[in-house]
Coordinates of C-alpha atoms and ligand atoms in Angstrom, one line a residue:
M133 CA 123.0 -4.7 71.2
G134 CA 124.9 -3.8 68.0
R135 CA 128.8 -3.9 67.8
N136 CA 130.9 -0.8 68.1
R137 CA 131.2 1.4 64.9
T138 CA 134.6 3.0 64.0
F139 CA 135.6 6.3 65.7
P140 CA 135.0 8.9 62.7
V141 CA 137.6 11.2 65.1
E142 CA 140.7 12.5 64.7
I143 CA 142.6 9.7 66.2
A144 CA 142.7 5.9 65.9
P145 CA 141.0 4.3 69.1
E146 CA 143.9 1.7 69.6
A147 CA 146.2 4.8 70.2
L148 CA 143.6 6.4 72.4
L149 CA 143.7 3.3 74.9
T150 CA 147.3 3.1 75.6
T151 CA 147.4 6.9 76.6
L152 CA 144.4 6.4 78.6
V153 CA 145.9 3.9 81.2
A154 CA 148.4 6.6 82.2
D155 CA 145.7 9.2 82.6
E156 CA 143.5 7.4 84.9
R157 CA 145.9 7.8 87.9
L158 CA 145.7 11.6 87.5
V159 CA 143.2 13.4 89.8
W160 CA 141.8 17.2 89.5
A161 CA 142.4 19.4 92.4
V162 CA 140.2 22.1 92.2
S163 CA 141.7 25.5 91.4
R164 CA 140.1 28.6 92.8
P165 CA 142.3 31.4 91.7
N166 CA 140.2 34.0 93.5
G167 CA 140.0 32.1 96.5
D168 CA 136.8 33.6 97.9
E169 CA 134.3 31.2 97.1
K170 CA 132.8 29.1 100.4
G171 CA 132.8 25.4 100.6
D172 CA 135.0 23.1 98.3
E173 CA 138.1 24.4 99.8
G174 CA 141.1 22.4 98.3
M175 CA 138.8 19.6 97.8
I176 CA 140.0 16.7 95.6
L177 CA 137.4 15.2 93.3
P178 CA 138.7 11.7 92.8
R179 CA 136.2 10.9 89.9
S180 CA 137.1 13.9 87.8
V181 CA 140.0 12.9 85.9
P182 CA 141.7 15.4 83.5
V183 CA 141.4 13.9 80.4
R184 CA 144.0 14.5 77.4
R185 CA 142.7 16.0 74.3
E186 CA 143.9 12.7 72.5
T187 CA 142.3 10.1 74.8
L188 CA 138.8 12.2 74.6
A189 CA 137.0 9.7 72.5
V190 CA 137.7 6.7 74.3
R191 CA 136.9 8.3 77.5
A192 CA 133.6 9.5 76.1
Q193 CA 132.8 6.1 75.0
E194 CA 133.6 4.8 78.5
V195 CA 131.2 7.2 80.3
L196 CA 128.4 6.3 77.8
H197 CA 129.3 2.5 78.3
R198 CA 129.6 2.8 82.0
N199 CA 126.0 4.7 82.2
D200 CA 124.5 2.2 79.6
M201 CA 121.4 0.4 81.4
G202 CA 120.6 -2.0 78.3
G203 CA 118.4 -0.3 75.8
W204 CA 118.5 3.1 77.3
T205 CA 121.1 5.4 79.1
R206 CA 121.1 6.9 82.8
A207 CA 121.7 10.8 82.8
A208 CA 124.5 10.3 85.2
P209 CA 125.7 7.4 87.8
D210 CA 124.5 8.9 91.1
L211 CA 122.7 12.0 90.9
Y212 CA 120.4 11.2 87.8
P213 CA 119.9 7.4 87.9
H214 CA 116.9 7.6 85.5
Q215 CA 116.2 8.2 81.8
W216 CA 115.8 11.8 81.1
S217 CA 114.3 12.8 78.0
W218 CA 116.1 15.6 76.5
D219 CA 119.3 14.0 77.7
S220 CA 118.5 10.9 76.0
A221 CA 118.3 12.9 72.7
F222 CA 121.7 14.4 73.1
I223 CA 123.1 10.7 74.2
A224 CA 121.6 9.6 71.0
I225 CA 123.4 12.0 69.2
G226 CA 126.9 11.0 70.6
L227 CA 125.9 7.1 70.4
A228 CA 125.4 7.5 66.7
H229 CA 129.2 7.7 66.3
L230 CA 129.6 4.6 68.2
D231 CA 126.7 2.5 67.2
T232 CA 123.5 4.0 65.1
R233 CA 121.4 1.0 66.1
R234 CA 122.1 1.7 69.9
A235 CA 121.7 5.5 69.3
A236 CA 118.1 4.5 67.7
R237 CA 117.4 2.2 70.5
E238 CA 118.0 5.2 73.1
L239 CA 115.3 6.8 71.4
E240 CA 112.8 4.2 71.0
S241 CA 113.0 3.3 74.6
L242 CA 112.0 6.5 75.5
F243 CA 109.2 6.6 73.1
Q244 CA 107.8 3.5 74.3
H245 CA 106.6 5.4 77.8
Q246 CA 105.1 8.5 75.4
W247 CA 101.7 9.1 76.7
N248 CA 98.5 9.0 74.6
T249 CA 98.4 12.6 74.2
G250 CA 101.8 12.6 72.6
K251 CA 103.6 13.6 75.5
V252 CA 107.1 12.5 76.0
P253 CA 107.8 12.4 79.6
H254 CA 110.7 13.9 81.3
I255 CA 111.8 11.1 83.3
V256 CA 111.2 7.3 82.7
F257 CA 112.2 6.1 86.2
N258 CA 114.4 3.0 86.6
P259 CA 112.5 0.3 89.0
E260 CA 116.2 -0.8 90.0
A261 CA 117.6 2.5 90.8
P262 CA 118.0 2.6 94.9
P263 CA 114.8 4.3 96.6
D264 CA 116.8 7.0 98.4
S265 CA 118.8 7.7 95.0
Y266 CA 116.6 10.5 93.4
F267 CA 113.7 12.5 94.8
P268 CA 111.1 13.1 93.8
G269 CA 111.3 9.4 92.8
S270 CA 108.7 7.2 91.0
D271 CA 106.6 6.9 94.0
H272 CA 106.1 10.4 94.5
W273 CA 104.9 10.5 90.4
A274 CA 103.1 7.2 90.8
C275 CA 99.9 9.0 90.7
A276 CA 100.3 9.9 87.2
A277 CA 99.9 6.9 86.2
A278 CA 96.1 7.3 87.2
S279 CA 95.8 9.6 84.1
P280 CA 94.1 7.9 81.4
D281 CA 96.6 9.3 79.2
A282 CA 99.5 7.6 81.0
P283 CA 101.2 4.9 79.4
P284 CA 101.4 1.2 80.9
A285 CA 103.4 1.5 84.4
P286 CA 105.8 0.4 85.8
P287 CA 108.1 1.7 84.7
Y288 CA 106.4 5.0 85.9
T289 CA 106.9 8.3 84.4
S290 CA 106.6 12.0 85.6
C291 CA 104.2 14.0 84.0
L292 CA 106.0 16.7 83.1
C293 CA 108.2 17.2 79.6
Q294 CA 111.2 18.3 78.3
P295 CA 112.8 20.6 75.2
P296 CA 112.2 18.4 72.0
V297 CA 115.7 17.6 71.0
H298 CA 114.7 14.2 69.6
A299 CA 113.6 14.6 65.9
I300 CA 117.4 16.3 65.8
A301 CA 118.8 13.2 67.2
A302 CA 117.1 11.0 65.0
L303 CA 118.0 12.5 62.1
R304 CA 121.4 12.8 62.8
V305 CA 121.4 8.8 63.6
W306 CA 120.0 8.2 60.1
K307 CA 122.7 10.9 58.6
V308 CA 125.8 8.8 60.2
A309 CA 124.1 5.5 59.3
E310 CA 123.7 6.9 56.1
R311 CA 127.2 7.6 55.6
N312 CA 128.4 4.4 57.1
G313 CA 125.9 2.3 54.4
G314 CA 124.8 -1.0 54.1
E315 CA 122.8 -2.7 56.4
E316 CA 123.2 0.0 58.8
A317 CA 121.6 2.5 56.6
G318 CA 118.7 0.1 56.1
A319 CA 117.9 -0.5 59.8
A320 CA 118.2 3.4 60.3
R321 CA 115.7 4.2 57.6
A322 CA 113.0 1.2 59.4
F323 CA 114.0 3.2 62.5
L324 CA 112.8 6.5 60.9
R325 CA 109.8 4.6 59.6
E326 CA 109.2 4.1 62.7
I327 CA 109.4 6.7 65.1
Y328 CA 108.1 9.4 62.3
P329 CA 104.8 9.0 63.7
K330 CA 105.8 9.2 67.3
L331 CA 107.8 12.4 66.7
M332 CA 104.7 14.1 64.7
L333 CA 102.2 13.1 67.9
W334 CA 104.9 14.7 70.1
H335 CA 105.1 17.9 68.1
R336 CA 101.4 18.2 67.6
Y337 CA 101.4 18.0 71.7
L338 CA 103.3 20.6 72.1
L339 CA 101.6 22.8 69.4
S340 CA 98.5 22.1 70.9
Y341 CA 98.4 21.4 74.4
R342 CA 101.4 23.6 75.3
D343 CA 100.3 26.3 72.7
P344 CA 96.3 26.6 72.8
E345 CA 97.1 30.4 71.8
D346 CA 98.8 29.6 68.4
S347 CA 101.3 32.1 69.4
G348 CA 104.5 29.7 68.3
L349 CA 105.7 29.7 71.9
V350 CA 105.6 26.7 74.1
T351 CA 103.9 27.0 77.5
I352 CA 106.0 25.3 80.4
F353 CA 104.1 24.5 83.6
H354 CA 107.4 23.8 85.7
P355 CA 110.9 24.9 85.5
W356 CA 112.1 21.6 85.3
E357 CA 110.3 21.5 82.2
S358 CA 112.5 24.1 80.6
G359 CA 115.6 22.0 81.6
T360 CA 117.3 24.9 83.2
D361 CA 115.7 24.9 86.5
N362 CA 117.0 27.3 88.8
S363 CA 118.1 29.8 85.9
P364 CA 117.3 33.5 86.8
R365 CA 114.8 33.5 84.0
W366 CA 112.1 31.9 86.2
D367 CA 112.9 34.0 89.5
T368 CA 110.0 36.3 89.3
S369 CA 107.4 33.8 88.2
L370 CA 108.5 31.6 90.6
A371 CA 108.6 34.8 93.4
A372 CA 105.2 34.9 92.7
V373 CA 104.1 31.4 93.5
E374 CA 102.8 31.0 97.1
V375 CA 103.9 27.6 98.9
G376 CA 101.1 26.2 100.8
D377 CA 101.6 23.2 103.2
L378 CA 104.7 20.7 101.9
A379 CA 105.6 17.4 103.9
P380 CA 109.0 17.4 104.5
Y381 CA 111.1 15.8 101.9
P382 CA 114.7 14.7 101.2
R383 CA 117.5 16.2 99.1
H384 CA 119.0 13.0 98.1
D385 CA 120.5 15.3 95.1
L386 CA 122.7 17.3 97.7
Q387 CA 124.5 13.8 98.4
H388 CA 126.0 13.7 94.8
V389 CA 127.8 17.1 94.3
A390 CA 130.8 18.5 96.1
N391 CA 128.9 21.2 97.7
A392 CA 125.2 22.3 98.1
S393 CA 125.8 25.6 96.6
Q394 CA 126.4 23.6 93.1
R395 CA 122.6 23.1 93.4
P396 CA 119.3 24.8 93.6
T397 CA 118.5 26.1 97.2
D398 CA 115.8 24.6 99.7
A399 CA 113.6 27.9 98.9
D400 CA 113.9 26.8 94.7
Y401 CA 112.8 23.3 96.0
D402 CA 110.0 24.2 97.8
R403 CA 108.6 25.6 95.0
Y404 CA 109.5 22.8 92.5
L405 CA 107.6 20.3 94.7
W406 CA 104.6 23.0 95.3
L407 CA 104.1 23.0 91.7
V408 CA 104.7 19.1 91.4
K409 CA 102.0 19.2 94.1
L410 CA 99.7 21.7 92.2
I411 CA 100.0 19.4 88.8
K412 CA 99.2 16.0 90.6
E413 CA 96.2 17.3 92.1
A414 CA 95.2 18.9 88.5
G415 CA 95.1 14.9 87.6
C416 CA 98.3 16.0 84.9
D417 CA 95.3 17.4 82.9
E418 CA 96.7 20.4 80.8
M419 CA 93.2 22.1 80.5
S420 CA 92.9 22.3 84.0
I421 CA 96.4 23.2 84.9
Y422 CA 96.0 25.8 82.2
R423 CA 93.1 27.2 84.5
S424 CA 94.5 27.3 87.4
H425 CA 98.4 26.9 87.6
P426 CA 100.5 29.5 89.2
F427 CA 103.6 28.9 86.8
L428 CA 102.6 29.3 83.1
V429 CA 105.7 30.6 81.3
K430 CA 106.0 30.7 77.3
D431 CA 109.7 29.6 77.3
A432 CA 111.8 30.6 74.2
L433 CA 114.4 28.3 74.4
F434 CA 112.2 25.3 74.3
S435 CA 110.2 26.7 71.6
A436 CA 113.4 27.7 69.5
I437 CA 114.6 24.0 70.0
L438 CA 111.0 22.7 68.8
V439 CA 111.4 25.2 65.3
A440 CA 114.6 23.5 64.7
A441 CA 113.3 20.0 65.7
N442 CA 110.2 20.7 63.5
E443 CA 112.9 21.2 60.5
A444 CA 114.6 17.9 61.3
L445 CA 111.0 16.3 61.2
L446 CA 110.3 18.0 57.8
E447 CA 113.3 15.9 56.6
I448 CA 112.5 12.8 58.1
A449 CA 108.9 13.0 56.8
G450 CA 110.6 13.4 53.2
L451 CA 112.8 10.6 53.7
V452 CA 109.9 8.2 54.8
G453 CA 107.4 9.4 52.3
G454 CA 105.2 11.1 55.1
R455 CA 101.6 12.7 54.1
V456 CA 101.7 15.9 52.0
E457 CA 99.3 17.2 54.5
D458 CA 101.7 16.6 57.6
R459 CA 104.5 18.1 55.8
A460 CA 102.4 21.1 55.1
L461 CA 101.7 21.3 58.8
I462 CA 105.0 20.7 60.0
A463 CA 106.3 23.6 57.5
Q464 CA 103.2 25.8 59.2
W465 CA 104.7 25.0 62.8
I466 CA 108.0 26.1 61.8
E467 CA 106.7 29.5 60.6
R468 CA 104.3 29.9 63.7
G469 CA 107.4 29.2 65.8
R470 CA 109.9 31.9 64.1
R471 CA 106.9 34.2 64.2
G472 CA 106.3 34.0 67.9
L473 CA 110.0 34.2 68.4
A474 CA 110.4 37.3 66.5
R475 CA 107.6 38.7 68.5
C476 CA 109.4 38.3 71.8
R477 CA 112.6 39.9 70.7
D478 CA 113.8 42.7 73.0
P479 CA 116.0 45.4 71.4
E480 CA 117.3 46.9 74.6
L481 CA 118.6 43.4 75.9
G482 CA 119.5 41.9 72.1
L483 CA 117.9 38.9 73.4
C484 CA 114.8 37.0 73.2
P485 CA 113.4 36.7 77.0
D486 CA 110.7 34.2 78.0
Y487 CA 106.9 35.4 78.8
D488 CA 104.8 35.1 81.7
L489 CA 101.4 34.2 80.9
R490 CA 99.9 35.1 84.1
T491 CA 101.4 38.7 84.5
G492 CA 101.4 39.1 80.7
S493 CA 105.0 40.5 81.2
A494 CA 108.3 39.3 79.4
L495 CA 110.9 38.0 81.9
R496 CA 114.1 39.9 81.0
A497 CA 116.7 38.2 82.3
H498 CA 120.3 38.2 80.7
T499 CA 120.6 34.3 80.3
V500 CA 121.7 32.3 77.3
A501 CA 118.0 31.1 76.8
G502 CA 117.6 34.5 75.1
F503 CA 119.8 33.3 72.3
A504 CA 117.0 31.2 71.1
P505 CA 116.1 32.3 67.7
L506 CA 119.9 31.5 66.7
V507 CA 119.2 28.1 67.8
A508 CA 115.4 28.3 66.0
G509 CA 117.5 29.4 62.6
G510 CA 116.1 30.7 59.8
L511 CA 117.2 34.3 60.6
R512 CA 117.7 37.5 58.3
P513 CA 121.4 38.6 58.4
R514 CA 120.5 42.0 60.3
R515 CA 119.0 39.7 63.1
L516 CA 121.5 37.4 63.1
A517 CA 124.3 40.2 63.4
I518 CA 122.3 41.6 66.6
L519 CA 122.4 38.1 68.2
R520 CA 126.2 37.5 67.4
E521 CA 127.1 41.0 68.5
T522 CA 125.0 40.0 71.9
L523 CA 126.6 36.8 72.8
M524 CA 130.2 38.1 71.9
S525 CA 129.8 41.3 74.0
P526 CA 131.1 41.5 77.6
S527 CA 127.8 40.5 78.7
F528 CA 128.7 37.0 77.5
I529 CA 131.5 35.2 75.7
G530 CA 133.4 38.8 75.6
H531 CA 133.5 38.9 79.6
P532 CA 136.9 39.7 80.4
A533 CA 137.5 37.2 83.3
L534 CA 135.6 34.3 81.5
G535 CA 138.7 31.1 81.3
R536 CA 137.4 30.4 78.2
P537 CA 135.1 32.0 75.3
L538 CA 132.1 30.0 76.3
A539 CA 128.8 31.3 77.2
P540 CA 128.1 31.2 80.5
S541 CA 124.4 30.3 81.3
T542 CA 123.7 33.4 82.8
S543 CA 125.5 36.9 82.2
P544 CA 127.9 37.8 84.7
N545 CA 126.2 41.4 84.4
D546 CA 122.8 39.6 85.4
P547 CA 121.8 40.5 89.1
G548 CA 121.0 36.4 89.6
F549 CA 124.6 35.5 88.3
N550 CA 126.3 32.9 90.2
P551 CA 129.2 31.3 88.9
R552 CA 129.0 27.9 90.6
S553 CA 125.3 27.4 90.8
Y554 CA 123.9 25.1 88.2
W555 CA 122.3 27.3 85.4
R556 CA 122.7 30.5 87.4
G557 CA 126.2 30.9 85.8
P558 CA 128.0 27.7 84.7
V559 CA 128.7 26.7 80.9
W560 CA 126.9 23.8 80.1
P561 CA 128.5 22.0 77.5
V562 CA 124.7 21.0 76.0
I563 CA 124.2 24.3 75.3
D564 CA 127.4 25.2 73.7
W565 CA 126.6 22.1 71.4
L566 CA 123.0 24.0 70.5
L567 CA 125.0 27.3 69.7
W568 CA 127.5 25.5 68.1
W569 CA 124.9 23.5 65.7
A570 CA 123.2 26.8 65.2
F571 CA 126.2 28.4 63.7
V572 CA 127.1 25.4 61.4
R573 CA 123.4 26.2 60.2
A574 CA 123.6 29.8 59.7
G575 CA 127.1 29.4 58.1
E576 CA 129.2 31.1 60.8
H577 CA 131.8 28.6 60.7
Q578 CA 134.4 29.9 62.4
L579 CA 132.2 30.8 65.3
A580 CA 131.1 27.4 65.5
E581 CA 134.6 26.2 65.2
R582 CA 135.5 28.5 68.0
V583 CA 133.0 26.9 70.4
R584 CA 133.6 23.5 69.2
E585 CA 137.1 23.8 69.9
S586 CA 137.2 25.8 73.3
S587 CA 134.4 23.3 74.8
L588 CA 136.6 20.3 73.7
E589 CA 139.3 21.7 75.6
Q590 CA 137.5 22.6 78.8
I591 CA 135.9 18.9 78.8
A592 CA 139.6 17.5 77.9
E593 CA 141.1 19.6 80.8
G594 CA 138.0 19.2 83.4
G595 CA 136.5 16.1 82.2
F596 CA 132.7 15.0 81.6
A597 CA 131.1 17.4 84.1
E598 CA 127.9 18.4 84.0
Y599 CA 128.7 22.5 84.2
F600 CA 131.6 24.2 84.5
E601 CA 132.8 27.4 86.5
P602 CA 132.9 30.0 83.5
F603 CA 136.3 31.7 85.4
T604 CA 138.1 28.7 86.4
G605 CA 136.9 26.1 84.4
E606 CA 136.3 23.9 87.6
P607 CA 133.9 21.0 86.7
L608 CA 130.9 21.1 88.7
G609 CA 127.7 19.0 89.2
S610 CA 127.6 15.6 88.3
R611 CA 130.7 13.8 87.4
E612 CA 130.5 11.0 84.1
Q613 CA 127.6 12.8 82.8
S614 CA 126.2 11.3 79.7
W615 CA 125.5 13.9 77.6
T616 CA 128.7 16.1 78.1
A617 CA 130.4 12.8 76.7
A618 CA 127.6 12.5 73.8
V619 CA 128.4 16.0 72.7
A620 CA 131.9 15.5 73.0
L621 CA 131.9 12.4 70.6
D622 CA 130.0 14.3 68.3
W623 CA 132.2 17.3 68.1
L624 CA 135.0 14.8 67.9
A625 CA 133.3 13.6 64.7
H626 CA 133.0 17.0 63.1
G627 CA 136.3 18.1 62.9
P628 CA 136.7 21.6 61.0
Q629 CA 138.2 19.7 57.9
R630 CA 134.9 17.6 57.8
E631 CA 132.8 21.0 57.9
M632 CA 129.9 19.7 59.1
R633 CA 128.7 17.4 56.8
A634 CA 126.2 15.8 59.1
A635 CA 125.1 18.9 60.8
Ligands
DGY871 C1 116.7 17.4 89.0 O1 116.3 16.7 89.5 O2 117.7 18.3 88.9 C2 116.0 17.7 87.5 O3 116.4 18.6 86.5 C3 114.8 17.6 87.2 O4 114.4 17.1 86.3

């Protein structure tokens, strides 16, 4: 593994280490100003250390080092002991500020398990993780290895996929290495040359197998593919899934959170596992799944990330001298994606909802995923203004009871809102990162800075939690979540004075 790079942050690392020792003894006592939630009563979460802003960079680095498994990083120490696809991409973005070679390695190790179709699996299972640490684990997915398109196993992979943040991450690695110069820049260019065809194959998979309709929107087969598992986005479509006979199964995930209310319900899990069973029965074959699967949804946020990732891919193609035909194709993909997102906008909601292919109807939930066109970028001023207005409205950031001006994953005005439950209300730093980055690209620097500052404050106070209660800022879900540490590092490297040179 390469040596650590300097911290391109506001404070010198040596100074940070001194303060760190004092902070280690502190613990976070859960504050519940309303006092009305069940569970978690007066509980002390020993690993959630409030991290003073000054120590943030060192602490973030430590989280990533503790979760470092050699050439890849586990998403979190207990709840997520494997390599997750979009987590890894965000992790590479953060690692780039510590060691660009290690950041590149994060993506390379994930892409070693790319399927022949181009699919990048949503989980690569760690063969050394304790067998009862995560369910459904490698044995549950082992059947995926029977597919002619699966990579050699072990390690086994799942046969789902997740939002394609990877090209964005690869470009970030390059930009930081280029700034550092010398051998590092040379190594990063070699990395780009190596990963470019793999990224091209991955995006081609999404634009073909997952969009046979040429709609510009990606079809997901499972809420896990969205990365926003129990979001109200999927309530209507999941309610229509009839669960058949399921063997009993463990909920290992519940051992790793302070209260079960922070995770999806058993009813959600029944549906998740039923969908997995159907996907396995279809031999993980996209055509068969498309023919018979009860959950076929066009995911707006996934599709928007693909548009932004295609923009990054186009830049990478330029850097590595990609074929002219490929560059033209990527440009078409970008246009196709933007057209698809424009078609799904809902003027009444001021958002861009997902779309259920089975019923032919829009899924009109009030969630942060509806800001997908912001993430895709390239918006006309009027359209940008509408989305900005919706985001600032009392339905999202302008809600009077919010602890900080950060978008809850689900609007408090949505009937499915729950401030403590995973994607049904909590604030997620990675989503804040996507919004921040979208604002930077749109030239909305003040807004971007507000998101960056507020999110860093939240992490400084609550630690590197997976997600946060939107009214109290209480850290929820897993602690020491790698991608939270990673986005914090990226934000620290982009103080307002630098105004996003690498963004
Ligand atoms: C989980 O296990 O919670 C994941 O979201 C599935 O990928």
